[in-house]
GROMACS .gro file of C-alpha atoms in nm:
model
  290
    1UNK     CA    1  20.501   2.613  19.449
    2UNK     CA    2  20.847   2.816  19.485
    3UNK     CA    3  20.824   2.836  19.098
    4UNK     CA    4  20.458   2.993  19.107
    5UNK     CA    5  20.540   3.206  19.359
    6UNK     CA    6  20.895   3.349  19.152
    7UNK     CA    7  20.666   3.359  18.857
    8UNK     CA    8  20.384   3.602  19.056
    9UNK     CA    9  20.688   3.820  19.198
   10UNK     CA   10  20.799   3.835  18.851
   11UNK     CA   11  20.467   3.950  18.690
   12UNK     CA   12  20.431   4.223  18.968
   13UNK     CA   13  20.755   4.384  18.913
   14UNK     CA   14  20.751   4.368  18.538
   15UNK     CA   15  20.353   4.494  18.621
   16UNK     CA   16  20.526   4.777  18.836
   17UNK     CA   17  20.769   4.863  18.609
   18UNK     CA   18  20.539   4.908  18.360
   19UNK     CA   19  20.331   5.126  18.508
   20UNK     CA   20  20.628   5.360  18.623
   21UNK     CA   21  20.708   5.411  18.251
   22UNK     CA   22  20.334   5.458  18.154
   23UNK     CA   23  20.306   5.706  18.437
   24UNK     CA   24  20.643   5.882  18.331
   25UNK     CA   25  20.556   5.861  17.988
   26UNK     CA   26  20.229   6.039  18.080
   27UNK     CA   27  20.438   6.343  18.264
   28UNK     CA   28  20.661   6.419  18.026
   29UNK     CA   29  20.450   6.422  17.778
   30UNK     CA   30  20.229   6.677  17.978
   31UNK     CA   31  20.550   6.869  18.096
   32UNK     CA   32  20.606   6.886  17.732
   33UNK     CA   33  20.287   6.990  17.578
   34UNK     CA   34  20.323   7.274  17.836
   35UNK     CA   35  20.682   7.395  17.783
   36UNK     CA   36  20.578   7.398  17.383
   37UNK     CA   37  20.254   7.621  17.512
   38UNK     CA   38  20.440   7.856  17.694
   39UNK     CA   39  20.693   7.890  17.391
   40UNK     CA   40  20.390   7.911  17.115
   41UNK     CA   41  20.257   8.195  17.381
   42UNK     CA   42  20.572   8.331  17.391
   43UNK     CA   43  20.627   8.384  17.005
   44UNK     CA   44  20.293   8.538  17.016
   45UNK     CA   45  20.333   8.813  17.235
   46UNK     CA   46  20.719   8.876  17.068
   47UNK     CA   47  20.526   8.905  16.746
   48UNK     CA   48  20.285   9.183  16.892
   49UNK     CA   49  20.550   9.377  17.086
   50UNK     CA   50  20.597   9.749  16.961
   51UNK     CA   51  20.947   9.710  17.003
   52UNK     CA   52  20.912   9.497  16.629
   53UNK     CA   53  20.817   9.804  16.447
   54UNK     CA   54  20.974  10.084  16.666
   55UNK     CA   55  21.258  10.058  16.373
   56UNK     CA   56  20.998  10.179  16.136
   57UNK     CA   57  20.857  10.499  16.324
   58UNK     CA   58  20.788  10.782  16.141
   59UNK     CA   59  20.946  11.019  16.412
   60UNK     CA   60  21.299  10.885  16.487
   61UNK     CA   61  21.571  10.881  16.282
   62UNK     CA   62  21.599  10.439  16.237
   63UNK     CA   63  21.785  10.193  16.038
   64UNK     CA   64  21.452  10.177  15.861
   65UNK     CA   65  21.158  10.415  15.800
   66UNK     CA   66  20.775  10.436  15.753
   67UNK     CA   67  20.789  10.466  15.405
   68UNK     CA   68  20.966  10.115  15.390
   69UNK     CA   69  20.723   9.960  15.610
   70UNK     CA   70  20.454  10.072  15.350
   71UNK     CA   71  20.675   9.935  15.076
   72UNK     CA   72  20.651   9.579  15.243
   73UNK     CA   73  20.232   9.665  15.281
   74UNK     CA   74  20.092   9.944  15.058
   75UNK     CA   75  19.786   9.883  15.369
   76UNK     CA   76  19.995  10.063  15.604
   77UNK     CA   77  19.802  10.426  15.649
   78UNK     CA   78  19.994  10.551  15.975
   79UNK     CA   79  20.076  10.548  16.302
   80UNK     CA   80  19.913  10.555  16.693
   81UNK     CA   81  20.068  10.664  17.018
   82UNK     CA   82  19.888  10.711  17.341
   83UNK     CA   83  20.107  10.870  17.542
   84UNK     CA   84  20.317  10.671  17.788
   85UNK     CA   85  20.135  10.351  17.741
   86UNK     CA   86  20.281  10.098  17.524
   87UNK     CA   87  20.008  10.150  17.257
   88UNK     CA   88  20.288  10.244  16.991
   89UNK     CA   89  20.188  10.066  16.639
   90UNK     CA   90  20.158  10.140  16.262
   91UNK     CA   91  19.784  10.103  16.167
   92UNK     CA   92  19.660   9.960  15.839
   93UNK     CA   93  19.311   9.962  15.635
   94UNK     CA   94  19.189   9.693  15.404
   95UNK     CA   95  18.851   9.690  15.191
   96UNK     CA   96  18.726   9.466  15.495
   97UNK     CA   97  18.758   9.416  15.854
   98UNK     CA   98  18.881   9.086  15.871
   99UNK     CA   99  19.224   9.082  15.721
  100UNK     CA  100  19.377   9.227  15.989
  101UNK     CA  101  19.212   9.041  16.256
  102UNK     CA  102  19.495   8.784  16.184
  103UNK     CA  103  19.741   8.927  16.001
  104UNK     CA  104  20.064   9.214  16.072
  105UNK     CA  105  20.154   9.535  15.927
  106UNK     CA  106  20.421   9.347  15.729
  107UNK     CA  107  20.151   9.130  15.584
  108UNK     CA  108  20.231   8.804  15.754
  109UNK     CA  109  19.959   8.576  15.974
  110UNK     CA  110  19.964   8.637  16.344
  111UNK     CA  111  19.705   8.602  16.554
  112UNK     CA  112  19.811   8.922  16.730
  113UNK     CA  113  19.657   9.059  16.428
  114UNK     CA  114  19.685   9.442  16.337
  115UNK     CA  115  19.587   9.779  16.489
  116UNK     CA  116  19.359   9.863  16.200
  117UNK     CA  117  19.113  10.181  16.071
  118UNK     CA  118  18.762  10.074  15.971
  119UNK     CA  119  18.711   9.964  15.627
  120UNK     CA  120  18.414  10.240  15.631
  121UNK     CA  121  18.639  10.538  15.734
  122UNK     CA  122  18.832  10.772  15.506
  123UNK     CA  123  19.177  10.697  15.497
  124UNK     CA  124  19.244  11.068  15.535
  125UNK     CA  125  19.050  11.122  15.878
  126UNK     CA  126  18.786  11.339  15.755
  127UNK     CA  127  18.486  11.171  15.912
  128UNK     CA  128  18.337  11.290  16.231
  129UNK     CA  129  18.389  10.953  16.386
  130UNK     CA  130  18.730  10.711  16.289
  131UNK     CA  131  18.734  10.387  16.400
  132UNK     CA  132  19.043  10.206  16.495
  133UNK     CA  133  19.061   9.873  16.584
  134UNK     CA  134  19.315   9.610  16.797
  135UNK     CA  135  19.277   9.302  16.998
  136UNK     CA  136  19.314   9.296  17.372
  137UNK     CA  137  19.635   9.095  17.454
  138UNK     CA  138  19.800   9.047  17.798
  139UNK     CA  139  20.172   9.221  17.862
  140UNK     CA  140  20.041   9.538  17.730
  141UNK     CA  141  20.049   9.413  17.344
  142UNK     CA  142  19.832   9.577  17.115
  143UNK     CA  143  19.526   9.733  17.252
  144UNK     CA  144  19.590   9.580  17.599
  145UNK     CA  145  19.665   9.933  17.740
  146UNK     CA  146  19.267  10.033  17.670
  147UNK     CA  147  19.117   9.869  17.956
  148UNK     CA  148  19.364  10.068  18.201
  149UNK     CA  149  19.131  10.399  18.135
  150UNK     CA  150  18.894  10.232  18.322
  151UNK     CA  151  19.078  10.271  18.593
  152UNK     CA  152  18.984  10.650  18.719
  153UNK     CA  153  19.353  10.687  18.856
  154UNK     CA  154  19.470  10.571  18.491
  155UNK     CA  155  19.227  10.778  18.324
  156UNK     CA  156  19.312  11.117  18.485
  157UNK     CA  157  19.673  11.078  18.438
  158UNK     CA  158  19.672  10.966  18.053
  159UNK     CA  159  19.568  11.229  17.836
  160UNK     CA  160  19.694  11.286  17.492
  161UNK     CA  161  19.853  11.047  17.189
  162UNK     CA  162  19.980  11.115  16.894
  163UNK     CA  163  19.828  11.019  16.556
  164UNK     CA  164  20.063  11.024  16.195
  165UNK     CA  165  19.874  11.030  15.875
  166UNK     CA  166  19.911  11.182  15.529
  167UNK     CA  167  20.296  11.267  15.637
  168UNK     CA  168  20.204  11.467  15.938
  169UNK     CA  169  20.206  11.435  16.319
  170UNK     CA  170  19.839  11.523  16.460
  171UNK     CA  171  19.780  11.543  16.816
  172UNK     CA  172  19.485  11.336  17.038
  173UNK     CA  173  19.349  11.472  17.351
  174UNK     CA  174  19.110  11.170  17.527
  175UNK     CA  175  18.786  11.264  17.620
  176UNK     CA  176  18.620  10.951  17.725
  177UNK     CA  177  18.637  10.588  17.813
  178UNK     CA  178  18.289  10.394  17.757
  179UNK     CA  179  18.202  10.033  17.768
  180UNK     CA  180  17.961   9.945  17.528
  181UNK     CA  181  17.808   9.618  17.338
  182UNK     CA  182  17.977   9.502  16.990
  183UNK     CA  183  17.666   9.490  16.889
  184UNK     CA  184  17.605   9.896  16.918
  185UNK     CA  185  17.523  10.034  16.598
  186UNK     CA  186  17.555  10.362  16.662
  187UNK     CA  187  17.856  10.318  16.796
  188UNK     CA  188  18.069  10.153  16.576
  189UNK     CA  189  17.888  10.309  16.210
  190UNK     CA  190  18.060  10.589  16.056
  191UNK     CA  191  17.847  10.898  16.078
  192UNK     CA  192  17.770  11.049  15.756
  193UNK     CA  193  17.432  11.322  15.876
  194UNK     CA  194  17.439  11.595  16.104
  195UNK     CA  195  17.158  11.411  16.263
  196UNK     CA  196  17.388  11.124  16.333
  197UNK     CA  197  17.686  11.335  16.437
  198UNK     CA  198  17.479  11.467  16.740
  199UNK     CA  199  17.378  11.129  16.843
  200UNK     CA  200  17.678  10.984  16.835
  201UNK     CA  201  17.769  11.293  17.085
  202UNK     CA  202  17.485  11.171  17.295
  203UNK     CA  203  17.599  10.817  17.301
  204UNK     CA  204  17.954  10.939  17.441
  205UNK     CA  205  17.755  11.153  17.726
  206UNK     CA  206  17.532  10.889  17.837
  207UNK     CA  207  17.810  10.580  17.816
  208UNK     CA  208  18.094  10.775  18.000
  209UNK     CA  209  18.272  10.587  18.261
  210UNK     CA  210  18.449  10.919  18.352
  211UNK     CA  211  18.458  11.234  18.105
  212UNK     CA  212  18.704  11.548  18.077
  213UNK     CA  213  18.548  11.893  18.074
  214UNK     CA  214  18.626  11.901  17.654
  215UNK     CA  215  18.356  11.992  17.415
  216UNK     CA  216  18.259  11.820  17.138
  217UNK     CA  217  18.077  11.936  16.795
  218UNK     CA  218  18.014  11.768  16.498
  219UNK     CA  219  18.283  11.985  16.326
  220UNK     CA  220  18.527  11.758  16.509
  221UNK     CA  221  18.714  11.442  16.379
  222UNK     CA  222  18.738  11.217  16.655
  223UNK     CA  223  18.928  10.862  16.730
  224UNK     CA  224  18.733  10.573  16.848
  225UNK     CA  225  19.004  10.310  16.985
  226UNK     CA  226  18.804  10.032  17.067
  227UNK     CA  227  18.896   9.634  17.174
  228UNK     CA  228  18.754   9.394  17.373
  229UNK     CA  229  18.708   9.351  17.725
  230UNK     CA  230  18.592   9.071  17.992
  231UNK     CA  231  18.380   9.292  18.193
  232UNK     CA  232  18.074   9.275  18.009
  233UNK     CA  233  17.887   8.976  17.777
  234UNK     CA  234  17.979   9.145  17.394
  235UNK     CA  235  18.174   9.412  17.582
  236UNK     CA  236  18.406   9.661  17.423
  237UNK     CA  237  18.654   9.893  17.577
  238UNK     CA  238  18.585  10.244  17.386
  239UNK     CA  239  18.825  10.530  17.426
  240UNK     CA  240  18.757  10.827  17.243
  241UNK     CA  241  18.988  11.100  17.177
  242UNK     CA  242  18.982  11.468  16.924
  243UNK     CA  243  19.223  11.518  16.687
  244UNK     CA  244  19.448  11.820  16.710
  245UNK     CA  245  19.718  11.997  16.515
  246UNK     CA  246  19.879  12.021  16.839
  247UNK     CA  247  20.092  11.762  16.959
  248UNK     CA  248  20.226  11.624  17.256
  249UNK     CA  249  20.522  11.509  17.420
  250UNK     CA  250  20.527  11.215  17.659
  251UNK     CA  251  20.636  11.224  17.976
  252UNK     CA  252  20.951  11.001  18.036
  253UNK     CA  253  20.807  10.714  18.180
  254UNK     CA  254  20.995  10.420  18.420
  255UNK     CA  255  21.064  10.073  18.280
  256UNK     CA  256  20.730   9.926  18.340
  257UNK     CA  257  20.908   9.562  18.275
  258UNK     CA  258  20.827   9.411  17.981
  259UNK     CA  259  21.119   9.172  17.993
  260UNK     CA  260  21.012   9.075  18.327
  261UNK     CA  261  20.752   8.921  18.146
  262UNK     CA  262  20.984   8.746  17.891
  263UNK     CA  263  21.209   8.656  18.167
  264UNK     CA  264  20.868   8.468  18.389
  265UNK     CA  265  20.787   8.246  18.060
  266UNK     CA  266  21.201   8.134  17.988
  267UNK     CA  267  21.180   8.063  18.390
  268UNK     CA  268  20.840   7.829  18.381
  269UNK     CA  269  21.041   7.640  18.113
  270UNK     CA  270  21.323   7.602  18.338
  271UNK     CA  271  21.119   7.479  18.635
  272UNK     CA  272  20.994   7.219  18.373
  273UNK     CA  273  21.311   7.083  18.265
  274UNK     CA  274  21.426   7.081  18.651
  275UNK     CA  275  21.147   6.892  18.732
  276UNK     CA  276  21.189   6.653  18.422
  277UNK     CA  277  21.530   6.594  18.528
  278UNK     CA  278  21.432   6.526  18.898
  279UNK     CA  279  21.169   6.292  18.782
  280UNK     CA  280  21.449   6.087  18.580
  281UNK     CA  281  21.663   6.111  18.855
  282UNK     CA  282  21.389   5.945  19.078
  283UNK     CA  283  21.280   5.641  18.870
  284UNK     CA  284  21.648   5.558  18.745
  285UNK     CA  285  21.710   5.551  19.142
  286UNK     CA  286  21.387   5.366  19.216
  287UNK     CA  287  21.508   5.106  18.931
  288UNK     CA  288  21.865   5.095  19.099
  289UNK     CA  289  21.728   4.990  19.434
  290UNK     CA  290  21.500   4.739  19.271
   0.00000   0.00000   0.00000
């Protein structure tokens, strides 16, 4: 009987053993699928920082220079700025609209993809309408720093970017930010007629979320930066802005903290590998005592 009843306590504690190891086996392996998320995020969002291709602006006087970056991608057209947001990118055009979905300026996959004129538009920004392109990323990467102009308070205090094409800096003054459905036609064709010039004006008048007092006429050549947005099934942030052979300077603007950002991802991974180590600590202790 003493012998059945060793034998039982036996099987429990191997049983409880056991099922410690499954269940820290289990947490680890969780705590580690989600450190390696937060870095794959991470490399993400380094990848679609404009700090990567500040080196290669056309306007400063860098290691490196815009005409390199185009030796790396002949794709490489120019360059957007809107004015003290962090929207600060070379753009590119393919024959097609999906390259650069997934791909950089340097030619390389990322999922961060490319800010990116529409296959459809002339390269040298003679069409009524051009229509640039980039996804909606957290951080303010990419074309993250759209959906801010639908803030009214944003909206009024953002007004002009800076657009470098054929060699030369142009300047954009924002008229507009309108939410609208991908699916939009009008919106997001290239307008070629007189006809559709002055409907595309009445789209922007009767899609405004707020408007500035500027005129428009078909005469103009106009930026369309859209991306996506949450707010709406289909929905796309559009902000719309008239090229100018005036440009603008930015206002010095305050470290909105970017590496506060970095510094919030490299701390979750410490909290994990604290909490992997207390975990350890616990069942080594718990084995100790047994």
């Amino acid at each position: 009987m003493d012998k059945l009843k060793k034998m039982i306590k036996n099987f429990i504690q191997i049983t409880d053993h056991l099922v410690d190891l499954i269940a820290l086996i289990l947490i680890l392996s969780m705590m580690s699928l989600s450190g390696y998320m937060l870095w794959d995020s991470n490399q993400v969002y380094e990848k679609a920082d404009a700090k990567v291709y500040e080196p290669y602006m056309p306007t400063r006087n860098h290691s490196k220079s815009f005409k390199e970056l185009q030796q790396i991608n002949s794709d490489v057209i120019g360059w957007l700025k809107v004015n003290n947001t962090h929207i600060n990118y070379p753009f590119v055009q393919y024959e097609n609209d999906d390259k650069y979905m997934n791909t950089d300026a340097e030619g390389n996959y990322s999922l961060s993809g490319s800010i990116f004129l529409h296959a459809e538009n002339n390269p040298h920004f003679t069409d009524f309408n051009n229509i640039i392109y980039g996804h909606h990323m957290e951080k303010h990467m990419m074309f993250g720093d759209i959906g801010e102009f639908t803030n009214q308070n944003f909206f009024n205090k953002h007004h002009y970017g800076n657009l470098y094409y054929d060699g030369i800096n142009h300047g954009i003054e924002f008229i507009t930010i309108m939410q609208l459905d991908a699916y939009n036609e009008r919106a997001f064709n290239v307008c070629i007629s007189e006809e559709a010039k002055q409907e595309y004006i009445k789209l922007i008048d009767s899609n405004s979320l707020y408007k500035r007092n500027v005129q428009i006429s078909p005469n103009d050549h106009l930026v369309i930066l859209t991306t996506c947005t949450s707010d709406m099934t289909n929905g796309r942030n559009v902000l719309v802005g008239k090229i100018t052979n005036k440009t603008y300077p930015e206002k010095i603007k305050k470290n909105k903290g970017i590496g506060i950002d970095i510094l919030n991802n490299n701390t979750y991974l410490e909290l994990i590998l604290i909490l992997i180590a207390l975990i350890i600590a616990v069942f080594v202790k718990k084995r100790k005592n047994n």
